[in-house]
XYZ file of C-alpha atoms in Angstrom:
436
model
C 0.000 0.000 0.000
C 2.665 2.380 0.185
C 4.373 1.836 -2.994
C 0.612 3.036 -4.184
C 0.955 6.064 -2.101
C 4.362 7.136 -3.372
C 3.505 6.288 -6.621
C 0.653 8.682 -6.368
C 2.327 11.531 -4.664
C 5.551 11.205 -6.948
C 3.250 11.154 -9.999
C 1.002 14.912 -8.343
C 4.578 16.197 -7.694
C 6.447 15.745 -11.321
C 2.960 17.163 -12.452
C 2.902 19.792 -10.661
C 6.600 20.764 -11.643
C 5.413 20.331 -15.403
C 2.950 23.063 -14.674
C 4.838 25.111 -13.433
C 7.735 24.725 -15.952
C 5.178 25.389 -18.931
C 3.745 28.163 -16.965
C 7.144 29.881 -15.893
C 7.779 29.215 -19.791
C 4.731 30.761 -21.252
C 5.305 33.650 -19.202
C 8.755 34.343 -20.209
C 8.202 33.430 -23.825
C 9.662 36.857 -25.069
C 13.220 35.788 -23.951
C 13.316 33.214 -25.686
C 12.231 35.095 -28.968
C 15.389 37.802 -27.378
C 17.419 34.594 -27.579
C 16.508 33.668 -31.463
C 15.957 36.419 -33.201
C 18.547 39.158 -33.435
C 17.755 42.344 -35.501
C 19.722 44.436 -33.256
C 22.760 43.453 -35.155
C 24.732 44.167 -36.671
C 24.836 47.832 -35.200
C 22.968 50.417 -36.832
C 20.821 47.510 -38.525
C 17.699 48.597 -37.095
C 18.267 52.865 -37.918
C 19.960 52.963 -40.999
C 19.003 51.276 -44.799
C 21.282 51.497 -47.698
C 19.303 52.084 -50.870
C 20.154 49.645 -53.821
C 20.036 52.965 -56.237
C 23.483 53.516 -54.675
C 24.761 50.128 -55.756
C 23.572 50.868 -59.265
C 20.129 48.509 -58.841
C 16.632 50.096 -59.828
C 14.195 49.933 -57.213
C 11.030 51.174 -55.822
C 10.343 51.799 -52.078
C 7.244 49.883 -50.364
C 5.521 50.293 -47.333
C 3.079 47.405 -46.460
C 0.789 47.309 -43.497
C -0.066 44.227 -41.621
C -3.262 44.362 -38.945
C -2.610 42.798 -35.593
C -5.122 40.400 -34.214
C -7.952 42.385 -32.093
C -7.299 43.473 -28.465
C -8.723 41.347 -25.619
C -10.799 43.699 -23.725
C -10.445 43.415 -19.858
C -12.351 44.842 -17.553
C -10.955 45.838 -13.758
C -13.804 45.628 -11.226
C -13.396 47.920 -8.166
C -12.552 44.397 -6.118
C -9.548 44.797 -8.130
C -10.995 41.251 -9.769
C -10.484 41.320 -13.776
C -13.496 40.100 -15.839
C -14.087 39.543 -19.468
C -15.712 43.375 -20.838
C -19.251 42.952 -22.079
C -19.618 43.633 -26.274
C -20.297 47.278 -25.844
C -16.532 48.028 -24.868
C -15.378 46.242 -27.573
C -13.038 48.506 -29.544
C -14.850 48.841 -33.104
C -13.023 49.572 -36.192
C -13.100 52.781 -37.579
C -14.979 53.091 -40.521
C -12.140 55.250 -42.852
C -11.339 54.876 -46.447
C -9.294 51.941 -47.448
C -5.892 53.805 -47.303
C -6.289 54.703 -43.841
C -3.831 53.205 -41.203
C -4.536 51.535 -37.876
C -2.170 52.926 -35.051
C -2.270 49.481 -33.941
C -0.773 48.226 -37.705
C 2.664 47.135 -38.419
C 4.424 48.555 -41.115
C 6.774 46.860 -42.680
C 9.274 48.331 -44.971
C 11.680 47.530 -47.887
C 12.131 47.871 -51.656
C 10.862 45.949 -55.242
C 14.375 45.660 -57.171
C 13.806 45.976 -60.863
C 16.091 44.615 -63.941
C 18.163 47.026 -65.169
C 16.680 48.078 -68.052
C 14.344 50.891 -68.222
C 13.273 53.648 -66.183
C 12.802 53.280 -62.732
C 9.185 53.045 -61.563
C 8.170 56.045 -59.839
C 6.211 55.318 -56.321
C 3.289 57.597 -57.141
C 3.134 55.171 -60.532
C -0.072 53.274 -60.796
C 0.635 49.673 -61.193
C -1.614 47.612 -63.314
C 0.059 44.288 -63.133
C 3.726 43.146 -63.308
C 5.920 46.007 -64.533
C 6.861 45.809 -68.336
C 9.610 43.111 -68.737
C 9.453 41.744 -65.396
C 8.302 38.293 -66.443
C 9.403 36.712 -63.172
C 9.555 37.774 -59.837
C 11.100 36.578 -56.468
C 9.819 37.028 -52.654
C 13.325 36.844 -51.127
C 13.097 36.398 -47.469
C 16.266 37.142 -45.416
C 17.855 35.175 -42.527
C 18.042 36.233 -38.885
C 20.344 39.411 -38.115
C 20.655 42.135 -40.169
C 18.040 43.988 -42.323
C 17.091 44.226 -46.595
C 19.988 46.869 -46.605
C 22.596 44.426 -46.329
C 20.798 41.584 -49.346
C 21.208 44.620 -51.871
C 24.168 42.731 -53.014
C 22.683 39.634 -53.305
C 19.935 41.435 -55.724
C 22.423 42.879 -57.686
C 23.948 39.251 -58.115
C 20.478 37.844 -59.239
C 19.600 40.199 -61.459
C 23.314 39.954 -63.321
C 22.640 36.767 -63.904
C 18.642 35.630 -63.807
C 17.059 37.800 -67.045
C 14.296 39.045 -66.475
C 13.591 38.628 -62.770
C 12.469 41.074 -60.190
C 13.188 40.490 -56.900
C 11.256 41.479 -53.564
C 12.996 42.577 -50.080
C 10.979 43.357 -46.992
C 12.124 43.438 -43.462
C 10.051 41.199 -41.038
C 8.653 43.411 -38.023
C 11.224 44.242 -35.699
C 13.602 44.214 -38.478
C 15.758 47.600 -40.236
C 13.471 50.175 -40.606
C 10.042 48.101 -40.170
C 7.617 48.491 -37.062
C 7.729 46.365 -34.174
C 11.408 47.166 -32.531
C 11.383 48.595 -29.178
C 9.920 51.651 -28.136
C 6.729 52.105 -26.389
C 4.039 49.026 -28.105
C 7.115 48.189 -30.787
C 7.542 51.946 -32.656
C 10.253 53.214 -32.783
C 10.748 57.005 -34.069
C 13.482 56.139 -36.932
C 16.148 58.826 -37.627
C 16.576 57.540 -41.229
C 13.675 57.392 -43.224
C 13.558 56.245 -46.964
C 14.523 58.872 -49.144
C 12.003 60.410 -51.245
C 9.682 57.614 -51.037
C 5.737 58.995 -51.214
C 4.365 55.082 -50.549
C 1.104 54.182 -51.620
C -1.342 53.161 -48.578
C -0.230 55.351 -45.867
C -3.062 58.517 -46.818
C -0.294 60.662 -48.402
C 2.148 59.929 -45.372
C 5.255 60.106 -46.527
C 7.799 57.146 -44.815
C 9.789 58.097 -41.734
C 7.667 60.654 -41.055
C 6.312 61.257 -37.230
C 3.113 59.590 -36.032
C 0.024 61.180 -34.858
C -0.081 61.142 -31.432
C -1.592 57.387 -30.139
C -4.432 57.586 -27.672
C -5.377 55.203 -24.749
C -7.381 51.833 -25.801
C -10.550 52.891 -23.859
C -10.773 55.930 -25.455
C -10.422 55.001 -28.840
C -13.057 52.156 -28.697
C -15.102 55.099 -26.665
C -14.274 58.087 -29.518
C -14.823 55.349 -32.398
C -18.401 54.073 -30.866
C -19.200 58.000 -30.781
C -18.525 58.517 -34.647
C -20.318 55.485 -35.501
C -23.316 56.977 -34.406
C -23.088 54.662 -30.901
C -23.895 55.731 -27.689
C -20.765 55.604 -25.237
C -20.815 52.833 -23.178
C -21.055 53.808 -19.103
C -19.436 50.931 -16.933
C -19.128 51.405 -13.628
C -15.633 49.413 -14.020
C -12.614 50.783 -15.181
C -12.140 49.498 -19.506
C -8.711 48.494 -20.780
C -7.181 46.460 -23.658
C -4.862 43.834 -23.536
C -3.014 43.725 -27.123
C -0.282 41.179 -28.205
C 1.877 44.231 -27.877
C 1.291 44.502 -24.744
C 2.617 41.820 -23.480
C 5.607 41.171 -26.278
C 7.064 43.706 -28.385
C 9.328 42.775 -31.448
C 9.895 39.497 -33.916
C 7.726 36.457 -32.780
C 7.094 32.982 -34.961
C 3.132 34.314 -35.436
C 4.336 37.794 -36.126
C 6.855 36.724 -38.855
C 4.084 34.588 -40.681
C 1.251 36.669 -40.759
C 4.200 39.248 -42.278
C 5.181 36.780 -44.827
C 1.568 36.222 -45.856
C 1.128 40.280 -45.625
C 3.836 40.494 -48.328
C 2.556 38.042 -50.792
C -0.908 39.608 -50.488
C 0.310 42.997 -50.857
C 2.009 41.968 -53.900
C -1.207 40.604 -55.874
C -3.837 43.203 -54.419
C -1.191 45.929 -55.437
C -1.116 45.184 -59.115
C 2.209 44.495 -59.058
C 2.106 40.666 -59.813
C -1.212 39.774 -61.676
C -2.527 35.667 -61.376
C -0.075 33.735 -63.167
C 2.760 35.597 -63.227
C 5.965 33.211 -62.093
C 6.447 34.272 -58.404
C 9.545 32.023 -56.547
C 9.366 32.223 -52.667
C 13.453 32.161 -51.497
C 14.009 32.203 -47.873
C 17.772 31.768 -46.384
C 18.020 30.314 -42.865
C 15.443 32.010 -40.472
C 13.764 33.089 -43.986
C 13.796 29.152 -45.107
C 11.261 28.389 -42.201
C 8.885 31.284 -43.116
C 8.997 30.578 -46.583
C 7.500 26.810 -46.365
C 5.334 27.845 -43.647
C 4.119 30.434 -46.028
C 4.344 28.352 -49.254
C 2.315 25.538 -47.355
C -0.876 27.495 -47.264
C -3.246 25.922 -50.094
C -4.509 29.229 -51.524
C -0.507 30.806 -51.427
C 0.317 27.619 -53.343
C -1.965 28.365 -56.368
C 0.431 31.527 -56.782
C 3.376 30.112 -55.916
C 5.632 29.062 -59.287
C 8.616 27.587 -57.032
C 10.060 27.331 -53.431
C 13.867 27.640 -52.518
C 15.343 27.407 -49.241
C 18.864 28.069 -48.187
C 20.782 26.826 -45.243
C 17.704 26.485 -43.184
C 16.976 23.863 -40.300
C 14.591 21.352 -39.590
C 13.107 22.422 -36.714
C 14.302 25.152 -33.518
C 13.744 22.272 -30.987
C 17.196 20.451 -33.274
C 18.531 23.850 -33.155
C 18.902 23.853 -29.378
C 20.473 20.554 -29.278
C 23.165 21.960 -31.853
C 23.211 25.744 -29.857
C 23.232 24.339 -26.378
C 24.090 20.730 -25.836
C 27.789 21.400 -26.559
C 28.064 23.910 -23.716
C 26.492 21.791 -21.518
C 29.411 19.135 -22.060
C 31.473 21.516 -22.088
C 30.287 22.791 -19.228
C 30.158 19.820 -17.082
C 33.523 17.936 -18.940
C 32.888 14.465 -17.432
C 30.567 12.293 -20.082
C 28.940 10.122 -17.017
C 27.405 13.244 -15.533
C 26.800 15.210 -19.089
C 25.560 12.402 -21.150
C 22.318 11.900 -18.105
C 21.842 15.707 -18.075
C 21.970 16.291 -21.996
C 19.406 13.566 -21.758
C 17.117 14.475 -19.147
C 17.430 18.195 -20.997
C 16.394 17.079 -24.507
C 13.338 14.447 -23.544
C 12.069 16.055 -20.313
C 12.636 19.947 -20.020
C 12.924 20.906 -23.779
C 9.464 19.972 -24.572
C 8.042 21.541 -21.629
C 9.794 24.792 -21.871
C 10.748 25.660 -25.531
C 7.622 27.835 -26.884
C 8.927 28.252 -30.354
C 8.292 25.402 -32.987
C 9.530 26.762 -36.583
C 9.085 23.057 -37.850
C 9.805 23.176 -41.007
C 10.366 19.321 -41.362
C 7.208 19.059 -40.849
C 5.743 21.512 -42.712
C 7.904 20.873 -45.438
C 6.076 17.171 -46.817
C 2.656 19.050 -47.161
C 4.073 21.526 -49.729
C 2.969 21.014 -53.171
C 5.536 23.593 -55.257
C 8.624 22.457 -56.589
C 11.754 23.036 -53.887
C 15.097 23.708 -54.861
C 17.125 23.175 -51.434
C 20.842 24.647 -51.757
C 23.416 23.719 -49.384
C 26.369 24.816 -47.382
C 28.535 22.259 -46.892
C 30.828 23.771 -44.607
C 27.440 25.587 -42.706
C 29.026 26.878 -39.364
C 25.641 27.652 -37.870
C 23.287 25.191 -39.145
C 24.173 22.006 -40.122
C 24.221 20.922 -43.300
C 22.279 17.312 -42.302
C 19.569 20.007 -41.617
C 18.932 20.807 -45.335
C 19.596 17.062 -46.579
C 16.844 16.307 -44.636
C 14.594 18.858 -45.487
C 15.059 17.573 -49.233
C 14.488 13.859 -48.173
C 10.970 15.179 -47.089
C 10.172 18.065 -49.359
C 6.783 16.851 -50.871
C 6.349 13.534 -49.409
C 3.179 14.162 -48.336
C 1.682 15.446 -51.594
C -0.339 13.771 -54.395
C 1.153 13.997 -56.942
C 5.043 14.938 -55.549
C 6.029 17.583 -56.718
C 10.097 18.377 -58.294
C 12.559 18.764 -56.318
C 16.250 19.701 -56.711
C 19.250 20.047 -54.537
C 22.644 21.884 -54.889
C 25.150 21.333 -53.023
C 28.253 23.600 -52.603
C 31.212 21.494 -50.741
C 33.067 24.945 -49.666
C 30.228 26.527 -48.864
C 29.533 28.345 -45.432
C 26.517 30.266 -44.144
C 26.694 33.597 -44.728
C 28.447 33.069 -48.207
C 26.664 30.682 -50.448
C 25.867 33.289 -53.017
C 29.628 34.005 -54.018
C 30.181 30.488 -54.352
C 30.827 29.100 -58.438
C 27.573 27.715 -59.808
C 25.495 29.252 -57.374
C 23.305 31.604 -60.187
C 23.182 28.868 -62.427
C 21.469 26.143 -59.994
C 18.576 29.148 -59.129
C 18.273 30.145 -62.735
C 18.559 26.561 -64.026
C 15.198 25.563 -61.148
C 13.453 28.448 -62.448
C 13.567 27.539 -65.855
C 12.662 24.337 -65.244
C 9.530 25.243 -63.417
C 8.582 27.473 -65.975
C 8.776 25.259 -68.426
């Protein structure tokens, strides 16, 4: 009978230390998005954006605005006891013309990269489907670290090489001169705007410029009720709004997707791309796991020519086991005691704690484009198993599979796979061969 017992009370004890590992987690989720994604550097990366005219590349600014999810209204009882706020608190939307702009949108900012010949587009321009002699494009999404400013090159390299294409940079939120970096809710008042760039769907705004002033939650439900033709709720409780950006500020797995999918539908309700233009989704390491988890989405897939990911991993919970698991024995130097604690890390603690997935491994068999996977074989960050694998699955799920390539580069590192010989030709060679 009392093996039962302390069964029992060993089995309410480990559970209760699971709780409160997944709720100690939860609540310090944001640290471990501090720990992943870096936009902070290099230094400067989040103030300052070259512009690709200076590197001899044509380009047009863009602005694109990305809703966040409705607030949670809350309200505060005078027992100091929080309650959910009946409807008529509910912040309503403000019924505006279509270019007006949320304070509570993100903004995300970078630049269209045209081939070199002809004029450059102006950004007052109206677009009525893909610019003349653009007859491909490409959503290029970047890795961690850094911002758009620093790919220019990488355009430049593309369109030397690829006829033909235009290519698509835009910093994720949190990222160069996009919303979402720190400040009070994620703005940040940036001291270098894009030059000269008038952008389409800010109301005239021109980028970089200051803000109108952003009023409290309550009032703006309260002031947009009132021009609705509502009466003004009166609660005898004190109103306020829990947002996501309330509780974290800057580059999150949700935030980066719903980015991602802002991008590719700014790009089609533009003009800019009309249905059945070729449109390849690229994404390099960090910018590998948005693009399947973007290219995965039936309805993206109808528009999507062609997916190609670069250095990226399989999942973030393998990522920790390549970060982290080498300190630890490092750490700790005797395998009899590390080997037990690397365990009881990876199979008990991992999955309780770690609140960010990014599995692309998994993701990756459901997607029905073609994937070109290119590879660094001397990867210093990720490695290189990570993309072999992603290959070995790419489509695996899908009737009928879909074409796959891989390319290989043996002297290949992370941050360098573009100079590398034969690099162009693999991209241009998968292009053409989905476009045939």
């Amino acid at each position: 009978m009392w093996l039962l017992w302390l069964v029992a009370y060993t089995s309410v004890a480990l559970g209760c230390i699971a709780l409160a590992l997944i709720k100690l987690a939860h609540s310090y989720r944001h640290l471990q998005n501090r720990v992943l994604y870096l936009p902070q550097l290099p230094a400067g990366s989040t103030t300052s954006l070259d512009d690709p005219a200076n590197f001899g590349v044509n380009r047009e600014w863009i602005e694109i605005p990305v809703p966040t999810p409705p607030p949670r209204p809350v309200m505060t009882s005078d027992d100091s006891e929080s309650v959910a706020a009946p409807d008529c608190c509910a912040r309503h939307p403000t019924r505006v013309g279509v270019e007006e702009i949320s304070p509570d949108t993100t903004l995300l900012r970078g630049f269209i990269s045209f081939p070199s010949a002809g004029p450059a587009p102006t950004s007052s321009s109206h677009h009525e489907g893909s610019r003349p002699g653009s007859a491909k494009w490409l959503l290029y999404l970047h890795g961690n670290a850094g911002n758009v400013g620093h790919r220019i090159p990488v355009a430049k390299l593309f369109h030397q090489h690829i006829a033909d294409l235009t290519v698509v940079m835009v910093d994720y939120r949190g990222y160069g001169l996009s919303d979402g970096g720190g400040g009070p809710k994620g703005r940040r008042q940036l001291t270098t705007p894009f030059p000269n760039a008038a952008m389409s769907r800010t109301g005239g705004r021109r980028l970089g410029s200051p803000r109108p002033p952003r009023e409290s939650q309550a009032g703006a439900g309260a002031r947009q009720m009132a021009a609705a033709g509502g009466a003004t709720p009166s609660c005898s409780s004190s109103a306020s709004m829990i947002t996501p950006d309330d509780e974290e500020v800057g580059p999150t797995e949700q935030g980066l997707r719903q980015d991602a999918q802002a991008i590719l539908d700014f790009l089609f309700d533009s003009g800019r791309i009309v249905e059945g233009t070729p449109l390849f989704v690229m994404g390099t390491s960090l910018g590998g796991a948005v693009a399947a988890q973007l290219a995965a989405v039936p309805r993206n897939a109808r528009r999507i020519t062609g997916l190609v990911l670069e250095n990226s991993w399989t999942t973030i919970s393998d990522m920790t086991d390549v970060v982290f698991e080498p300190k630890v024995r490092s750490y700790l130097r005797r395998p009899w005691i590390a080997n037990p604690v690397v365990g009881w890390l990876r199979h008990v603690i991992k999955p309780l704690v770690l609140m960010i997935q990014w599995d692309t491994v998994g993701t990756l068999p459901h997607v029905t484009v073609p994937c070109l996977v290119l590879v660094g074989g001397k990867d210093e960050i990720i490695p290189p198993s990570h993309s072999r694998r992603l290959f070995e699955v790419a489509g695996s799920a899908a009737v009928p599979t879909p074409m796959k390539r891989m390319k290989e580069f043996d002297k290949g590192g992370h941050n360098n796979l573009a100079l590398e010989d034969g690099y162009c030709d693999a991209l241009r060679a998968f292009i053409d061969e989905c476009m045939r």
